[in-house]
Structure formats: structure tokens, C-alpha cells
mmCIF file of C-alpha atoms in Angstrom:
data_model
loop_
_atom_site.group_PDB
_atom_site.id
_atom_site.type_symbol
_atom_site.label_atom_id
_atom_site.label_comp_id
_atom_site.label_asym_id
_atom_site.label_seq_id
_atom_site.Cartn_x
_atom_site.Cartn_y
_atom_site.Cartn_z
ATOM 1 C CA MET A 4 0.000 0.000 0.000
ATOM 2 C CA ARG A 5 1.076 3.540 -0.630
ATOM 3 C CA VAL A 6 0.159 6.573 1.495
ATOM 4 C CA SER A 7 0.412 9.912 -0.280
ATOM 5 C CA THR A 8 0.644 13.317 1.472
ATOM 6 C CA SER A 9 -0.976 16.447 0.087
ATOM 7 C CA ILE A 10 1.434 19.283 0.913
ATOM 8 C CA PRO A 11 -0.874 22.002 -0.506
ATOM 9 C CA ALA A 12 -3.741 20.765 1.666
ATOM 10 C CA MET A 13 -1.572 20.817 4.791
ATOM 11 C CA THR A 14 -0.363 24.310 3.931
ATOM 12 C CA GLN A 15 -3.915 25.535 3.494
ATOM 13 C CA ARG A 16 -4.942 23.968 6.798
ATOM 14 C CA ARG A 17 -2.069 25.702 8.577
ATOM 15 C CA ILE A 18 -2.933 29.067 7.034
ATOM 16 C CA LEU A 19 -6.581 28.573 8.018
ATOM 17 C CA GLY A 20 -5.547 27.859 11.613
ATOM 18 C CA LEU A 21 -3.402 30.995 11.753
ATOM 19 C CA ASN A 22 -6.233 33.093 10.364
ATOM 20 C CA GLU A 23 -8.661 31.669 12.930
ATOM 21 C CA ALA A 24 -6.189 32.408 15.750
ATOM 22 C CA GLN A 25 -5.716 35.987 14.554
ATOM 23 C CA GLN A 26 -9.454 36.444 14.268
ATOM 24 C CA ALA A 27 -9.966 35.097 17.798
ATOM 25 C CA GLN A 28 -7.261 37.472 19.077
ATOM 26 C CA SER A 29 -8.866 40.435 17.330
ATOM 27 C CA LEU A 30 -12.286 39.572 18.772
ATOM 28 C CA GLN A 31 -10.778 39.250 22.247
ATOM 29 C CA ARG A 32 -9.136 42.664 21.932
ATOM 30 C CA LEU A 33 -12.401 44.183 20.780
ATOM 31 C CA ALA A 34 -14.275 42.579 23.663
ATOM 32 C CA THR A 35 -11.808 43.619 26.391
ATOM 33 C CA GLY A 36 -10.559 46.874 24.922
ATOM 34 C CA PHE A 37 -6.961 45.800 25.640
ATOM 35 C CA ARG A 38 -4.241 45.064 23.127
ATOM 36 C CA ILE A 39 -2.497 42.727 25.573
ATOM 37 C CA ASN A 40 -4.718 40.093 27.181
ATOM 38 C CA SER A 41 -2.201 37.311 27.830
ATOM 39 C CA GLY A 42 1.519 36.812 27.972
ATOM 40 C CA LYS A 43 1.724 35.480 24.431
ATOM 41 C CA ASP A 44 0.348 38.749 23.034
ATOM 42 C CA ASP A 45 3.459 40.653 24.123
ATOM 43 C CA PRO A 46 5.532 39.239 27.022
ATOM 44 C CA ALA A 47 7.578 42.390 27.628
ATOM 45 C CA GLY A 48 4.585 44.624 27.053
ATOM 46 C CA LEU A 49 2.528 42.599 29.542
ATOM 47 C CA ILE A 50 5.071 43.217 32.298
ATOM 48 C CA ALA A 51 5.078 46.954 31.627
ATOM 49 C CA SER A 52 1.287 46.998 31.327
ATOM 50 C CA GLU A 53 0.716 45.225 34.643
ATOM 51 C CA ASN A 54 3.135 47.533 36.450
ATOM 52 C CA LEU A 55 1.427 50.551 34.961
ATOM 53 C CA ARG A 56 -2.015 49.168 35.840
ATOM 54 C CA ALA A 57 -0.969 48.667 39.467
ATOM 55 C CA THR A 58 0.422 52.208 39.607
ATOM 56 C CA LEU A 59 -2.771 53.665 38.149
ATOM 57 C CA ALA A 60 -4.896 51.709 40.625
ATOM 58 C CA ALA A 61 -2.835 53.056 43.528
ATOM 59 C CA LEU A 62 -3.092 56.621 42.206
ATOM 60 C CA ASP A 63 -6.838 56.244 41.741
ATOM 61 C CA ALA A 64 -7.240 54.980 45.312
ATOM 62 C CA GLU A 65 -5.141 57.867 46.638
ATOM 63 C CA SER A 66 -7.203 60.332 44.622
ATOM 64 C CA ARG A 67 -10.427 58.973 46.134
ATOM 65 C CA ALA A 68 -8.894 59.141 49.610
ATOM 66 C CA MET A 69 -7.907 62.778 49.042
ATOM 67 C CA GLN A 70 -11.409 63.658 47.850
ATOM 68 C CA ARG A 71 -12.877 62.015 50.930
ATOM 69 C CA ALA A 72 -10.404 63.792 53.215
ATOM 70 C CA ASP A 73 -11.258 67.105 51.555
ATOM 71 C CA HIS A 74 -14.951 66.533 52.292
ATOM 72 C CA VAL A 75 -14.111 65.668 55.910
ATOM 73 C CA VAL A 76 -12.040 68.832 56.281
ATOM 74 C CA ALA A 77 -14.819 70.965 54.793
ATOM 75 C CA SER A 78 -17.394 69.433 57.151
ATOM 76 C CA ALA A 79 -15.181 69.858 60.225
ATOM 77 C CA ASP A 80 -14.260 73.430 59.297
ATOM 78 C CA GLY A 81 -17.910 74.332 58.796
ATOM 79 C CA ALA A 82 -18.818 72.996 62.241
ATOM 80 C CA LEU A 83 -15.855 74.761 63.855
ATOM 81 C CA GLY A 84 -16.947 77.973 62.155
ATOM 82 C CA GLU A 85 -20.300 77.656 63.932
ATOM 83 C CA VAL A 86 -18.525 77.109 67.256
ATOM 84 C CA SER A 87 -16.341 80.151 66.621
ATOM 85 C CA ASP A 88 -19.403 82.347 65.995
ATOM 86 C CA LEU A 89 -21.002 81.084 69.200
ATOM 87 C CA LEU A 90 -17.881 81.901 71.224
ATOM 88 C CA VAL A 91 -17.831 85.442 69.824
ATOM 89 C CA GLU A 92 -21.400 85.847 71.051
ATOM 90 C CA ALA A 93 -20.531 84.351 74.438
ATOM 91 C CA GLU A 94 -17.606 86.744 74.866
ATOM 92 C CA ALA A 95 -19.840 89.725 74.047
ATOM 93 C CA LEU A 96 -22.346 88.599 76.693
ATOM 94 C CA THR A 97 -19.551 88.136 79.221
ATOM 95 C CA VAL A 98 -18.211 91.638 78.562
ATOM 96 C CA ALA A 99 -21.744 92.987 78.989
ATOM 97 C CA ASN A 100 -22.145 91.198 82.311
ATOM 98 C CA ALA A 101 -18.848 92.632 83.551
ATOM 99 C CA ASN A 102 -20.470 96.069 83.388
ATOM 100 C CA THR A 103 -22.410 95.671 86.615
ATOM 101 C CA GLY A 104 -23.153 99.371 86.998
ATOM 102 C CA ALA A 105 -25.160 99.651 83.790
ATOM 103 C CA MET A 106 -27.136 96.398 83.919
ATOM 104 C CA SER A 107 -29.687 95.059 86.342
ATOM 105 C CA ASP A 108 -29.313 91.649 87.964
ATOM 106 C CA ALA A 109 -32.203 90.366 85.845
ATOM 107 C CA GLU A 110 -30.461 91.478 82.654
ATOM 108 C CA ARG A 111 -27.202 89.886 83.697
ATOM 109 C CA GLN A 112 -29.011 86.658 84.569
ATOM 110 C CA ALA A 113 -30.678 86.678 81.154
ATOM 111 C CA ASN A 114 -27.246 87.033 79.561
ATOM 112 C CA GLN A 115 -25.983 84.109 81.616
ATOM 113 C CA GLN A 116 -28.883 81.993 80.415
ATOM 114 C CA GLN A 117 -27.891 82.830 76.853
ATOM 115 C CA ILE A 118 -24.326 81.778 77.653
ATOM 116 C CA ASP A 119 -25.665 78.489 79.041
ATOM 117 C CA SER A 120 -27.538 77.906 75.796
ATOM 118 C CA ILE A 121 -24.399 78.694 73.792
ATOM 119 C CA LEU A 122 -22.335 76.206 75.778
ATOM 120 C CA GLN A 123 -24.984 73.524 75.285
ATOM 121 C CA THR A 124 -25.035 74.222 71.552
ATOM 122 C CA ILE A 125 -21.240 74.029 71.320
ATOM 123 C CA ASP A 126 -21.301 70.657 73.046
ATOM 124 C CA ARG A 127 -24.094 69.490 70.750
ATOM 125 C CA VAL A 128 -22.211 70.568 67.637
ATOM 126 C CA ALA A 129 -19.022 68.902 68.872
ATOM 127 C CA GLY A 130 -20.857 65.713 69.764
ATOM 128 C CA THR A 131 -23.018 65.345 66.666
ATOM 129 C CA SER A 132 -20.850 66.650 63.815
ATOM 130 C CA SER A 133 -19.907 63.580 61.819
ATOM 131 C CA PHE A 134 -18.926 62.321 58.389
ATOM 132 C CA ASN A 135 -20.211 58.948 57.239
ATOM 133 C CA GLY A 136 -21.033 58.055 60.842
ATOM 134 C CA GLN A 137 -17.626 59.008 62.253
ATOM 135 C CA LYS A 138 -17.488 61.866 64.782
ATOM 136 C CA LEU A 139 -15.429 64.846 63.677
ATOM 137 C CA LEU A 140 -15.016 67.061 66.742
ATOM 138 C CA ASP A 141 -14.908 64.763 69.748
ATOM 139 C CA GLY A 142 -11.147 64.184 69.511
ATOM 140 C CA SER A 143 -11.368 60.750 67.882
ATOM 141 C CA MET A 144 -11.055 61.761 64.216
ATOM 142 C CA GLU A 145 -7.754 61.230 62.408
ATOM 143 C CA LEU A 146 -7.161 61.900 58.735
ATOM 144 C CA SER A 147 -4.433 59.733 57.203
ATOM 145 C CA LEU A 148 -3.028 59.989 53.711
ATOM 146 C CA SER A 149 0.225 58.794 52.213
ATOM 147 C CA ALA A 150 1.491 62.388 52.265
ATOM 148 C CA GLY A 151 0.637 63.010 55.923
ATOM 149 C CA SER A 152 -1.918 62.745 58.697
ATOM 150 C CA LEU A 153 -3.872 65.014 61.032
ATOM 151 C CA SER A 154 -5.722 64.420 64.289
ATOM 152 C CA ILE A 155 -8.686 66.763 64.747
ATOM 153 C CA GLY A 156 -8.844 67.961 68.330
ATOM 154 C CA SER A 157 -11.942 67.993 70.505
ATOM 155 C CA ALA A 158 -14.297 70.982 70.480
ATOM 156 C CA ARG A 159 -16.267 69.935 73.567
ATOM 157 C CA VAL A 160 -16.620 72.646 76.199
ATOM 158 C CA ASN A 161 -14.733 70.654 78.818
ATOM 159 C CA ASP A 162 -11.781 70.395 76.441
ATOM 160 C CA LEU A 163 -11.651 74.119 75.682
ATOM 161 C CA GLY A 164 -10.637 77.285 77.509
ATOM 162 C CA ALA A 165 -8.454 75.836 80.259
ATOM 163 C CA VAL A 166 -7.455 78.499 82.831
ATOM 164 C CA ASP A 167 -5.592 78.398 86.150
ATOM 165 C CA ASP A 168 -7.977 78.919 89.061
ATOM 166 C CA GLY A 169 -5.194 80.448 91.165
ATOM 167 C CA ALA A 170 -5.216 77.608 93.654
ATOM 168 C CA GLY A 171 -3.331 74.993 91.726
ATOM 169 C CA GLY A 172 -6.377 73.759 89.851
ATOM 170 C CA THR A 173 -7.667 74.137 86.310
ATOM 171 C CA LEU A 174 -11.028 75.348 85.097
ATOM 172 C CA ASP A 175 -12.454 75.119 81.582
ATOM 173 C CA LEU A 176 -15.182 76.533 79.390
ATOM 174 C CA GLY A 177 -17.761 74.244 80.956
ATOM 175 C CA ASP A 178 -17.264 76.078 84.276
ATOM 176 C CA VAL A 179 -18.717 79.263 82.728
ATOM 177 C CA ALA A 180 -22.174 77.678 82.939
ATOM 178 C CA SER A 181 -24.667 78.778 85.592
ATOM 179 C CA GLY A 182 -23.638 77.674 89.065
ATOM 180 C CA GLY A 183 -20.047 77.091 87.999
ATOM 181 C CA PRO A 184 -17.023 78.879 89.414
ATOM 182 C CA LEU A 185 -16.882 81.018 86.265
ATOM 183 C CA ASP A 186 -20.583 81.908 86.199
ATOM 184 C CA THR A 187 -20.672 85.468 84.841
ATOM 185 C CA THR A 188 -23.179 86.584 87.487
ATOM 186 C CA THR A 189 -21.716 85.040 90.619
ATOM 187 C CA GLY A 190 -18.280 83.687 89.715
ATOM 188 C CA ASN A 191 -14.934 85.031 88.557
ATOM 189 C CA ILE A 192 -15.967 86.930 85.436
ATOM 190 C CA GLY A 193 -12.380 87.834 84.566
ATOM 191 C CA LEU A 194 -11.414 84.162 84.360
ATOM 192 C CA ALA A 195 -14.665 83.466 82.485
ATOM 193 C CA ALA A 196 -13.671 85.956 79.804
ATOM 194 C CA ALA A 197 -10.156 84.474 79.671
ATOM 195 C CA SER A 198 -11.602 80.973 79.288
ATOM 196 C CA ILE A 199 -13.864 82.051 76.443
ATOM 197 C CA ARG A 200 -10.995 83.828 74.681
ATOM 198 C CA GLY A 201 -8.799 80.760 75.132
ATOM 199 C CA ALA A 202 -11.528 78.551 73.686
ATOM 200 C CA ALA A 203 -11.904 80.854 70.671
ATOM 201 C CA SER A 204 -8.135 80.783 70.146
ATOM 202 C CA ARG A 205 -8.133 76.973 70.275
ATOM 203 C CA ILE A 206 -10.949 76.776 67.719
ATOM 204 C CA ALA A 207 -9.049 79.159 65.437
ATOM 205 C CA THR A 208 -5.976 76.927 65.791
ATOM 206 C CA LEU A 209 -7.983 73.843 64.867
ATOM 207 C CA ARG A 210 -9.341 75.583 61.775
ATOM 208 C CA GLY A 211 -5.837 76.678 60.851
ATOM 209 C CA GLU A 212 -4.563 73.106 61.149
ATOM 210 C CA LEU A 213 -7.372 71.906 58.908
ATOM 211 C CA GLY A 214 -6.625 74.620 56.383
ATOM 212 C CA ALA A 215 -2.912 73.807 56.329
ATOM 213 C CA PHE A 216 -3.655 70.108 55.902
ATOM 214 C CA SER A 217 -6.032 70.842 53.043
ATOM 215 C CA ALA A 218 -3.619 73.208 51.305
ATOM 216 C CA ASN A 219 -0.378 71.286 51.786
ATOM 217 C CA VAL A 220 -1.377 67.620 51.994
ATOM 218 C CA ILE A 221 -4.672 67.231 50.138
ATOM 219 C CA ARG A 222 -4.015 70.017 47.609
#
């Protein structure tokens, strides 16, 4: 018996297989949108592509983190701005109450009640201001990025306006409330004013830290 081989037929079959492979590769590229889908497409190019893809993913994640941090900073700064306005009002009421000769006791007591309301509002703002469920102004918030980090200090009244009571102790903004040692009608009104000014200075410092972080780290 004699077996004959058709070289032209084998050549045609090989060409057909190559064409089918090229067509499959073209369809895969169209479907994925990538020129390189496997190592055989371009071994060296695949290595460079994967490294670049990892770098882009990291940059994208960092960009999202910066956007989130910027929103946190804006929210915290807005809340601190409200606290700052309240402290300005509290200082004005304290200065008014220091003028005992021009105001009646009833008027001074009414001013003290306003101060009490201000202190309660400051504590409420500090305790409820949050971003995505995380408190912003209770001293627990920390912003961390690859370029730096920032801890946002507490804006609660008991953490603001620390002053020396003259006897080795320390008083704070919370002591300006009615019945406290810094009550503006019965207590040391000079220390009350100093506590309020110290609290306002601390709030301004916190806002400055947020601004510097936003400008120099988040950009």
C-alpha cells in the first residue's frame, strides 16, 4: 500500500488555523478593549502593562482618599466655624455682664442663660458633627493619607478654655455655665472671659490646622 501526502492541503490547513487564531485574538481585543490580554500577546509589554495598571490603581485609590479627606475637612471646618461664631457671642455677653453698673441683675441673669444655651449648643455641635457616621469634633477623628496625617482635636466645652484657678487647679469653658465657678453673674468673670478667649483661640488653631492640611497635603 502507498500513502500519499498532500502538501498544498496541509499548507492551506495551517494558514486557516493561523487566520482563525488571529481572528480570535482580534475579537478578544475588541471585547476587552486591551491590546495585551495574555503573555503570548506581548511578554515584555505585559510586564510593563501590569506595572502601569498597578500604579494607576494606587493613584486612583489615593485620589479617592484625598477627595474624601477634603470633604471631611470641609465638614469639620464648617462645624468649627459655627462654634467660633457662638464663642464670639458668648464673649460679648460676658463683657456685657462685667459692666455691673449699667445692667440690672435680671439682665445679667438673662445674659448668663444665653451663655448656658451657647455652651450647650457648642457641646451638641461637637458631639453630633460627623462624616459617614464618624465623629469629627470629639477628639477621635484622624485623617491619614500617604502624604501626611492630622488628628482633629476635641471641640467639647470641657476640652476648651483651660485656665488656672489660682489655687493649683484648672477650670475650663464648661465652668462658665450657671452655678459654675466662672458663672458670669456670681463667679470670677475675669477668668470666664479668659476661658472664652482661650476657647476661641483653640478653635481658630484647629481651623488653621485643617486649612494647612487641606492646602499642603490634600491640595
